[in-house]
Amino acid sequence: APHAVHGEEDSFSWFYSNPATHNPLTYNCLDHSSEDPGFEESVQFIHNHLQENGPYDGILAFSQGACFASMLLSMSDLASQPSFVILFCGFKSSITKHEQFYTSEVDVPSLHVYGSGDNVIPLEMSEKLTTYFKNPVTLKHEGGHFVPTSAEVRNKCKEFLKSHLPS
């Protein structure tokens, strides 16, 4: 993510959820804002990166990155669609101007991994995101806001990757 998070060393954001005039800029998945400072710059950042370095087989994203990736996948002008996406702790954006990205189903094979004990992203928000994907594969674990490393999750990821990576 290209935008530094104020007051948090080595933390970055794809976009913010408070007005651009607010200082410092912050992000909270529960904010029902009408503004998204940094969003367009992040989209351009990804477009430029894909043109210079792409294509990629797939996308693996976490938290706000998973939210952002889900919106990128709905953009018809994305440089190239990946063969798959794996989203950890993903969620549907609550920013009103992002509703345009949730009007049709994303037809990219997807694995959604999220925790029932996540105290950052409410479970309902992670579950809601899966409804915007065609035939999503889901894995709910008992943990919180992290990428789990249990054998169950590792095996599910391996199985998913084997079936969706190009030969």
mmCIF file with all atom_site columns, C-alpha atoms in Angstrom:
data_model
loop_
_atom_site.group_PDB
_atom_site.id
_atom_site.type_symbol
_atom_site.label_atom_id
_atom_site.label_alt_id
_atom_site.label_comp_id
_atom_site.label_asym_id
_atom_site.label_entity_id
_atom_site.label_seq_id
_atom_site.pdbx_PDB_ins_code
_atom_site.Cartn_x
_atom_site.Cartn_y
_atom_site.Cartn_z
_atom_site.occupancy
_atom_site.B_iso_or_equiv
_atom_site.pdbx_formal_charge
_atom_site.auth_seq_id
_atom_site.auth_comp_id
_atom_site.auth_asym_id
_atom_site.auth_atom_id
_atom_site.pdbx_PDB_model_num
ATOM 1   C CA . ALA A 1 1   ? 0.000   0.000   0.000   1.00 0.00 ? 1   ALA A CA 1
ATOM 2   C CA . PRO A 1 2   ? 1.406   3.387   -0.928  1.00 0.00 ? 2   PRO A CA 1
ATOM 3   C CA . HIS A 1 3   ? 0.014   5.621   1.857   1.00 0.00 ? 3   HIS A CA 1
ATOM 4   C CA . ALA A 1 4   ? 1.749   5.832   5.251   1.00 0.00 ? 4   ALA A CA 1
ATOM 5   C CA . VAL A 1 5   ? -0.442  5.536   8.334   1.00 0.00 ? 5   VAL A CA 1
ATOM 6   C CA . HIS A 1 6   ? 0.130   8.484   10.668  1.00 0.00 ? 6   HIS A CA 1
ATOM 7   C CA . GLY A 1 7   ? 1.734   7.518   13.970  1.00 0.00 ? 7   GLY A CA 1
ATOM 8   C CA . GLU A 1 8   ? 2.267   3.853   13.052  1.00 0.00 ? 8   GLU A CA 1
ATOM 9   C CA . GLU A 1 9   ? 5.765   2.964   11.945  1.00 0.00 ? 9   GLU A CA 1
ATOM 10  C CA . ASP A 1 10  ? 5.871   0.597   8.957   1.00 0.00 ? 10  ASP A CA 1
ATOM 11  C CA . SER A 1 11  ? 2.076   0.734   8.494   1.00 0.00 ? 11  SER A CA 1
ATOM 12  C CA . PHE A 1 12  ? 0.477   1.628   5.197   1.00 0.00 ? 12  PHE A CA 1
ATOM 13  C CA . SER A 1 13  ? -3.013  2.051   3.783   1.00 0.00 ? 13  SER A CA 1
ATOM 14  C CA . TRP A 1 14  ? -4.636  1.748   0.342   1.00 0.00 ? 14  TRP A CA 1
ATOM 15  C CA . PHE A 1 15  ? -7.081  4.534   1.183   1.00 0.00 ? 15  PHE A CA 1
ATOM 16  C CA . TYR A 1 16  ? -8.580  6.345   4.140   1.00 0.00 ? 16  TYR A CA 1
ATOM 17  C CA . SER A 1 17  ? -12.155 6.577   5.381   1.00 0.00 ? 17  SER A CA 1
ATOM 18  C CA . ASN A 1 18  ? -12.231 10.065  6.831   1.00 0.00 ? 18  ASN A CA 1
ATOM 19  C CA . PRO A 1 19  ? -12.458 13.377  4.957   1.00 0.00 ? 19  PRO A CA 1
ATOM 20  C CA . ALA A 1 20  ? -9.326  14.561  3.175   1.00 0.00 ? 20  ALA A CA 1
ATOM 21  C CA . THR A 1 21  ? -9.397  17.674  5.367   1.00 0.00 ? 21  THR A CA 1
ATOM 22  C CA . HIS A 1 22  ? -9.061  15.564  8.534   1.00 0.00 ? 22  HIS A CA 1
ATOM 23  C CA . ASN A 1 23  ? -5.619  15.363  10.077  1.00 0.00 ? 23  ASN A CA 1
ATOM 24  C CA . PRO A 1 24  ? -4.366  12.739  10.507  1.00 0.00 ? 24  PRO A CA 1
ATOM 25  C CA . LEU A 1 25  ? -6.003  10.604  7.847   1.00 0.00 ? 25  LEU A CA 1
ATOM 26  C CA . THR A 1 26  ? -7.177  7.241   9.214   1.00 0.00 ? 26  THR A CA 1
ATOM 27  C CA . TYR A 1 27  ? -9.077  4.151   8.125   1.00 0.00 ? 27  TYR A CA 1
ATOM 28  C CA . ASN A 1 28  ? -11.774 2.203   9.928   1.00 0.00 ? 28  ASN A CA 1
ATOM 29  C CA . CYS A 1 29  ? -13.737 -0.543  8.157   1.00 0.00 ? 29  CYS A CA 1
ATOM 30  C CA . LEU A 1 30  ? -16.868 0.478   10.072  1.00 0.00 ? 30  LEU A CA 1
ATOM 31  C CA . ASP A 1 31  ? -16.856 4.079   8.788   1.00 0.00 ? 31  ASP A CA 1
ATOM 32  C CA . HIS A 1 32  ? -19.781 4.736   6.445   1.00 0.00 ? 32  HIS A CA 1
ATOM 33  C CA . SER A 1 33  ? -18.003 7.630   4.788   1.00 0.00 ? 33  SER A CA 1
ATOM 34  C CA . SER A 1 34  ? -18.666 9.236   1.435   1.00 0.00 ? 34  SER A CA 1
ATOM 35  C CA . GLU A 1 35  ? -14.987 10.024  0.969   1.00 0.00 ? 35  GLU A CA 1
ATOM 36  C CA . ASP A 1 36  ? -11.971 7.805   0.275   1.00 0.00 ? 36  ASP A CA 1
ATOM 37  C CA . PRO A 1 37  ? -8.786  9.916   0.170   1.00 0.00 ? 37  PRO A CA 1
ATOM 38  C CA . GLY A 1 38  ? -5.962  8.017   -1.516  1.00 0.00 ? 38  GLY A CA 1
ATOM 39  C CA . PHE A 1 39  ? -8.171  5.500   -3.332  1.00 0.00 ? 39  PHE A CA 1
ATOM 40  C CA . GLU A 1 40  ? -7.668  6.809   -6.879  1.00 0.00 ? 40  GLU A CA 1
ATOM 41  C CA . GLU A 1 41  ? -3.913  7.142   -6.309  1.00 0.00 ? 41  GLU A CA 1
ATOM 42  C CA . SER A 1 42  ? -3.774  3.515   -5.131  1.00 0.00 ? 42  SER A CA 1
ATOM 43  C CA . VAL A 1 43  ? -5.729  2.315   -8.166  1.00 0.00 ? 43  VAL A CA 1
ATOM 44  C CA . GLN A 1 44  ? -3.274  4.174   -10.411 1.00 0.00 ? 44  GLN A CA 1
ATOM 45  C CA . PHE A 1 45  ? -0.348  2.733   -8.437  1.00 0.00 ? 45  PHE A CA 1
ATOM 46  C CA . ILE A 1 46  ? -1.633  -0.820  -9.102  1.00 0.00 ? 46  ILE A CA 1
ATOM 47  C CA . HIS A 1 47  ? -2.382  -0.116  -12.775 1.00 0.00 ? 47  HIS A CA 1
ATOM 48  C CA . ASN A 1 48  ? 1.143   1.229   -13.273 1.00 0.00 ? 48  ASN A CA 1
ATOM 49  C CA . HIS A 1 49  ? 2.659   -1.702  -11.424 1.00 0.00 ? 49  HIS A CA 1
ATOM 50  C CA . LEU A 1 50  ? 0.718   -4.238  -13.519 1.00 0.00 ? 50  LEU A CA 1
ATOM 51  C CA . GLN A 1 51  ? 1.735   -2.530  -16.768 1.00 0.00 ? 51  GLN A CA 1
ATOM 52  C CA . GLU A 1 52  ? 5.394   -2.513  -15.779 1.00 0.00 ? 52  GLU A CA 1
ATOM 53  C CA . ASN A 1 53  ? 5.617   -5.887  -13.994 1.00 0.00 ? 53  ASN A CA 1
ATOM 54  C CA . GLY A 1 54  ? 2.537   -7.973  -14.805 1.00 0.00 ? 54  GLY A CA 1
ATOM 55  C CA . PRO A 1 55  ? 0.799   -10.141 -15.434 1.00 0.00 ? 55  PRO A CA 1
ATOM 56  C CA . TYR A 1 56  ? 0.562   -12.156 -12.210 1.00 0.00 ? 56  TYR A CA 1
ATOM 57  C CA . ASP A 1 57  ? -1.007  -15.582 -11.748 1.00 0.00 ? 57  ASP A CA 1
ATOM 58  C CA . GLY A 1 58  ? -2.968  -14.551 -8.695  1.00 0.00 ? 58  GLY A CA 1
ATOM 59  C CA . ILE A 1 59  ? -3.579  -12.153 -5.852  1.00 0.00 ? 59  ILE A CA 1
ATOM 60  C CA . LEU A 1 60  ? -3.073  -12.806 -2.144  1.00 0.00 ? 60  LEU A CA 1
ATOM 61  C CA . ALA A 1 61  ? -4.303  -10.004 0.088   1.00 0.00 ? 61  ALA A CA 1
ATOM 62  C CA . PHE A 1 62  ? -4.975  -9.279  3.764   1.00 0.00 ? 62  PHE A CA 1
ATOM 63  C CA . SER A 1 63  ? -7.542  -7.061  5.513   1.00 0.00 ? 63  SER A CA 1
ATOM 64  C CA . GLN A 1 64  ? -7.908  -3.668  3.789   1.00 0.00 ? 64  GLN A CA 1
ATOM 65  C CA . GLY A 1 65  ? -5.739  -5.056  0.984   1.00 0.00 ? 65  GLY A CA 1
ATOM 66  C CA . ALA A 1 66  ? -8.313  -7.832  0.502   1.00 0.00 ? 66  ALA A CA 1
ATOM 67  C CA . CYS A 1 67  ? -11.103 -5.243  0.434   1.00 0.00 ? 67  CYS A CA 1
ATOM 68  C CA . PHE A 1 68  ? -9.130  -3.199  -2.115  1.00 0.00 ? 68  PHE A CA 1
ATOM 69  C CA . ALA A 1 69  ? -8.316  -6.280  -4.235  1.00 0.00 ? 69  ALA A CA 1
ATOM 70  C CA . SER A 1 70  ? -11.991 -7.230  -4.379  1.00 0.00 ? 70  SER A CA 1
ATOM 71  C CA . MET A 1 71  ? -12.818 -3.788  -5.780  1.00 0.00 ? 71  MET A CA 1
ATOM 72  C CA . LEU A 1 72  ? -9.944  -3.922  -8.280  1.00 0.00 ? 72  LEU A CA 1
ATOM 73  C CA . LEU A 1 73  ? -11.273 -7.231  -9.592  1.00 0.00 ? 73  LEU A CA 1
ATOM 74  C CA . SER A 1 74  ? -14.585 -5.604  -10.450 1.00 0.00 ? 74  SER A CA 1
ATOM 75  C CA . MET A 1 75  ? -12.923 -2.913  -12.581 1.00 0.00 ? 75  MET A CA 1
ATOM 76  C CA . SER A 1 76  ? -13.254 -3.688  -16.272 1.00 0.00 ? 76  SER A CA 1
ATOM 77  C CA . ASP A 1 77  ? -10.117 -1.698  -17.069 1.00 0.00 ? 77  ASP A CA 1
ATOM 78  C CA . LEU A 1 78  ? -7.835  -3.781  -14.862 1.00 0.00 ? 78  LEU A CA 1
ATOM 79  C CA . ALA A 1 79  ? -4.755  -4.578  -16.982 1.00 0.00 ? 79  ALA A CA 1
ATOM 80  C CA . SER A 1 80  ? -5.219  -8.347  -16.640 1.00 0.00 ? 80  SER A CA 1
ATOM 81  C CA . GLN A 1 81  ? -7.430  -10.593 -14.563 1.00 0.00 ? 81  GLN A CA 1
ATOM 82  C CA . PRO A 1 82  ? -5.590  -13.058 -12.325 1.00 0.00 ? 82  PRO A CA 1
ATOM 83  C CA . SER A 1 83  ? -6.314  -16.799 -12.376 1.00 0.00 ? 83  SER A CA 1
ATOM 84  C CA . PHE A 1 84  ? -7.298  -16.721 -8.699  1.00 0.00 ? 84  PHE A CA 1
ATOM 85  C CA . VAL A 1 85  ? -7.498  -14.624 -5.542  1.00 0.00 ? 85  VAL A CA 1
ATOM 86  C CA . ILE A 1 86  ? -6.900  -15.573 -1.898  1.00 0.00 ? 86  ILE A CA 1
ATOM 87  C CA . LEU A 1 87  ? -8.322  -13.079 0.579   1.00 0.00 ? 87  LEU A CA 1
ATOM 88  C CA . PHE A 1 88  ? -7.499  -13.193 4.296   1.00 0.00 ? 88  PHE A CA 1
ATOM 89  C CA . CYS A 1 89  ? -9.721  -11.166 6.646   1.00 0.00 ? 89  CYS A CA 1
ATOM 90  C CA . GLY A 1 90  ? -11.370 -9.470  3.666   1.00 0.00 ? 90  GLY A CA 1
ATOM 91  C CA . PHE A 1 91  ? -14.523 -7.388  3.856   1.00 0.00 ? 91  PHE A CA 1
ATOM 92  C CA . LYS A 1 92  ? -16.906 -5.313  1.752   1.00 0.00 ? 92  LYS A CA 1
ATOM 93  C CA . SER A 1 93  ? -16.075 -1.608  1.887   1.00 0.00 ? 93  SER A CA 1
ATOM 94  C CA . SER A 1 94  ? -18.548 0.567   3.823   1.00 0.00 ? 94  SER A CA 1
ATOM 95  C CA . ILE A 1 95  ? -17.606 3.703   1.873   1.00 0.00 ? 95  ILE A CA 1
ATOM 96  C CA . THR A 1 96  ? -20.673 4.772   -0.093  1.00 0.00 ? 96  THR A CA 1
ATOM 97  C CA . LYS A 1 97  ? -18.879 5.634   -3.346  1.00 0.00 ? 97  LYS A CA 1
ATOM 98  C CA . HIS A 1 98  ? -17.486 2.063   -3.404  1.00 0.00 ? 98  HIS A CA 1
ATOM 99  C CA . GLU A 1 99  ? -20.963 0.577   -3.906  1.00 0.00 ? 99  GLU A CA 1
ATOM 100 C CA . GLN A 1 100 ? -20.282 0.746   -7.656  1.00 0.00 ? 100 GLN A CA 1
ATOM 101 C CA . PHE A 1 101 ? -17.754 -2.080  -7.239  1.00 0.00 ? 101 PHE A CA 1
ATOM 102 C CA . TYR A 1 102 ? -20.345 -4.445  -5.779  1.00 0.00 ? 102 TYR A CA 1
ATOM 103 C CA . THR A 1 103 ? -22.999 -4.360  -8.496  1.00 0.00 ? 103 THR A CA 1
ATOM 104 C CA . SER A 1 104 ? -21.995 -7.562  -10.282 1.00 0.00 ? 104 SER A CA 1
ATOM 105 C CA . GLU A 1 105 ? -20.430 -10.865 -9.392  1.00 0.00 ? 105 GLU A CA 1
ATOM 106 C CA . VAL A 1 106 ? -16.640 -11.226 -9.614  1.00 0.00 ? 106 VAL A CA 1
ATOM 107 C CA . ASP A 1 107 ? -15.904 -14.233 -11.817 1.00 0.00 ? 107 ASP A CA 1
ATOM 108 C CA . VAL A 1 108 ? -12.426 -15.040 -10.519 1.00 0.00 ? 108 VAL A CA 1
ATOM 109 C CA . PRO A 1 109 ? -11.870 -18.207 -8.441  1.00 0.00 ? 109 PRO A CA 1
ATOM 110 C CA . SER A 1 110 ? -11.610 -17.068 -4.822  1.00 0.00 ? 110 SER A CA 1
ATOM 111 C CA . LEU A 1 111 ? -10.616 -18.460 -1.447  1.00 0.00 ? 111 LEU A CA 1
ATOM 112 C CA . HIS A 1 112 ? -11.803 -16.404 1.524   1.00 0.00 ? 112 HIS A CA 1
ATOM 113 C CA . VAL A 1 113 ? -10.175 -17.117 4.901   1.00 0.00 ? 113 VAL A CA 1
ATOM 114 C CA . TYR A 1 114 ? -11.467 -15.284 7.960   1.00 0.00 ? 114 TYR A CA 1
ATOM 115 C CA . GLY A 1 115 ? -11.728 -15.733 11.715  1.00 0.00 ? 115 GLY A CA 1
ATOM 116 C CA . SER A 1 116 ? -14.798 -15.931 13.899  1.00 0.00 ? 116 SER A CA 1
ATOM 117 C CA . GLY A 1 117 ? -12.728 -14.236 16.620  1.00 0.00 ? 117 GLY A CA 1
ATOM 118 C CA . ASP A 1 118 ? -11.601 -11.274 14.492  1.00 0.00 ? 118 ASP A CA 1
ATOM 119 C CA . ASN A 1 119 ? -12.007 -8.128  16.606  1.00 0.00 ? 119 ASN A CA 1
ATOM 120 C CA . VAL A 1 120 ? -10.984 -5.776  13.759  1.00 0.00 ? 120 VAL A CA 1
ATOM 121 C CA . ILE A 1 121 ? -13.254 -6.958  10.935  1.00 0.00 ? 121 ILE A CA 1
ATOM 122 C CA . PRO A 1 122 ? -16.715 -8.129  12.039  1.00 0.00 ? 122 PRO A CA 1
ATOM 123 C CA . LEU A 1 123 ? -17.499 -11.661 10.834  1.00 0.00 ? 123 LEU A CA 1
ATOM 124 C CA . GLU A 1 124 ? -20.588 -10.426 8.972   1.00 0.00 ? 124 GLU A CA 1
ATOM 125 C CA . MET A 1 125 ? -18.447 -8.097  6.856   1.00 0.00 ? 125 MET A CA 1
ATOM 126 C CA . SER A 1 126 ? -16.142 -10.940 5.795   1.00 0.00 ? 126 SER A CA 1
ATOM 127 C CA . GLU A 1 127 ? -19.095 -13.186 5.023   1.00 0.00 ? 127 GLU A CA 1
ATOM 128 C CA . LYS A 1 128 ? -20.784 -10.395 3.033   1.00 0.00 ? 128 LYS A CA 1
ATOM 129 C CA . LEU A 1 129 ? -17.743 -10.030 0.768   1.00 0.00 ? 129 LEU A CA 1
ATOM 130 C CA . THR A 1 130 ? -17.994 -13.677 -0.309  1.00 0.00 ? 130 THR A CA 1
ATOM 131 C CA . THR A 1 131 ? -21.460 -13.053 -1.776  1.00 0.00 ? 131 THR A CA 1
ATOM 132 C CA . TYR A 1 132 ? -19.945 -10.862 -4.507  1.00 0.00 ? 132 TYR A CA 1
ATOM 133 C CA . PHE A 1 133 ? -17.848 -13.722 -5.901  1.00 0.00 ? 133 PHE A CA 1
ATOM 134 C CA . LYS A 1 134 ? -18.995 -16.517 -8.189  1.00 0.00 ? 134 LYS A CA 1
ATOM 135 C CA . ASN A 1 135 ? -18.589 -19.869 -6.395  1.00 0.00 ? 135 ASN A CA 1
ATOM 136 C CA . PRO A 1 136 ? -16.392 -18.632 -3.518  1.00 0.00 ? 136 PRO A CA 1
ATOM 137 C CA . VAL A 1 137 ? -14.482 -21.139 -1.423  1.00 0.00 ? 137 VAL A CA 1
ATOM 138 C CA . THR A 1 138 ? -14.589 -20.139 2.238   1.00 0.00 ? 138 THR A CA 1
ATOM 139 C CA . LEU A 1 139 ? -12.668 -21.209 5.301   1.00 0.00 ? 139 LEU A CA 1
ATOM 140 C CA . LYS A 1 140 ? -13.680 -19.838 8.674   1.00 0.00 ? 140 LYS A CA 1
ATOM 141 C CA . HIS A 1 141 ? -11.276 -20.453 11.546  1.00 0.00 ? 141 HIS A CA 1
ATOM 142 C CA . GLU A 1 142 ? -11.626 -19.799 15.267  1.00 0.00 ? 142 GLU A CA 1
ATOM 143 C CA . GLY A 1 143 ? -8.863  -17.191 15.378  1.00 0.00 ? 143 GLY A CA 1
ATOM 144 C CA . GLY A 1 144 ? -8.732  -13.446 14.937  1.00 0.00 ? 144 GLY A CA 1
ATOM 145 C CA . HIS A 1 145 ? -7.266  -10.838 12.609  1.00 0.00 ? 145 HIS A CA 1
ATOM 146 C CA . PHE A 1 146 ? -4.263  -12.685 11.192  1.00 0.00 ? 146 PHE A CA 1
ATOM 147 C CA . VAL A 1 147 ? -3.181  -15.125 8.502   1.00 0.00 ? 147 VAL A CA 1
ATOM 148 C CA . PRO A 1 148 ? -3.598  -18.503 10.195  1.00 0.00 ? 148 PRO A CA 1
ATOM 149 C CA . THR A 1 149 ? -0.903  -21.150 9.780   1.00 0.00 ? 149 THR A CA 1
ATOM 150 C CA . SER A 1 150 ? -2.731  -24.283 10.912  1.00 0.00 ? 150 SER A CA 1
ATOM 151 C CA . ALA A 1 151 ? -2.435  -27.465 8.863   1.00 0.00 ? 151 ALA A CA 1
ATOM 152 C CA . GLU A 1 152 ? -6.098  -27.105 7.857   1.00 0.00 ? 152 GLU A CA 1
ATOM 153 C CA . VAL A 1 153 ? -5.516  -23.657 6.353   1.00 0.00 ? 153 VAL A CA 1
ATOM 154 C CA . ARG A 1 154 ? -2.217  -24.606 4.713   1.00 0.00 ? 154 ARG A CA 1
ATOM 155 C CA . ASN A 1 155 ? -3.815  -27.676 3.130   1.00 0.00 ? 155 ASN A CA 1
ATOM 156 C CA . LYS A 1 156 ? -6.850  -25.727 1.910   1.00 0.00 ? 156 LYS A CA 1
ATOM 157 C CA . CYS A 1 157 ? -4.566  -23.096 0.348   1.00 0.00 ? 157 CYS A CA 1
ATOM 158 C CA . LYS A 1 158 ? -2.413  -25.777 -1.325  1.00 0.00 ? 158 LYS A CA 1
ATOM 159 C CA . GLU A 1 159 ? -5.496  -27.533 -2.696  1.00 0.00 ? 159 GLU A CA 1
ATOM 160 C CA . PHE A 1 160 ? -6.916  -24.252 -3.977  1.00 0.00 ? 160 PHE A CA 1
ATOM 161 C CA . LEU A 1 161 ? -3.617  -23.210 -5.599  1.00 0.00 ? 161 LEU A CA 1
ATOM 162 C CA . LYS A 1 162 ? -3.153  -26.612 -7.274  1.00 0.00 ? 162 LYS A CA 1
ATOM 163 C CA . SER A 1 163 ? -6.547  -26.329 -8.892  1.00 0.00 ? 163 SER A CA 1
ATOM 164 C CA . HIS A 1 164 ? -6.137  -22.733 -10.069 1.00 0.00 ? 164 HIS A CA 1
ATOM 165 C CA . LEU A 1 165 ? -2.495  -22.144 -10.922 1.00 0.00 ? 165 LEU A CA 1
ATOM 166 C CA . PRO A 1 166 ? -1.757  -22.307 -14.637 1.00 0.00 ? 166 PRO A CA 1
ATOM 167 C CA . SER A 1 167 ? -0.026  -25.562 -15.628 1.00 0.00 ? 167 SER A CA 1
#
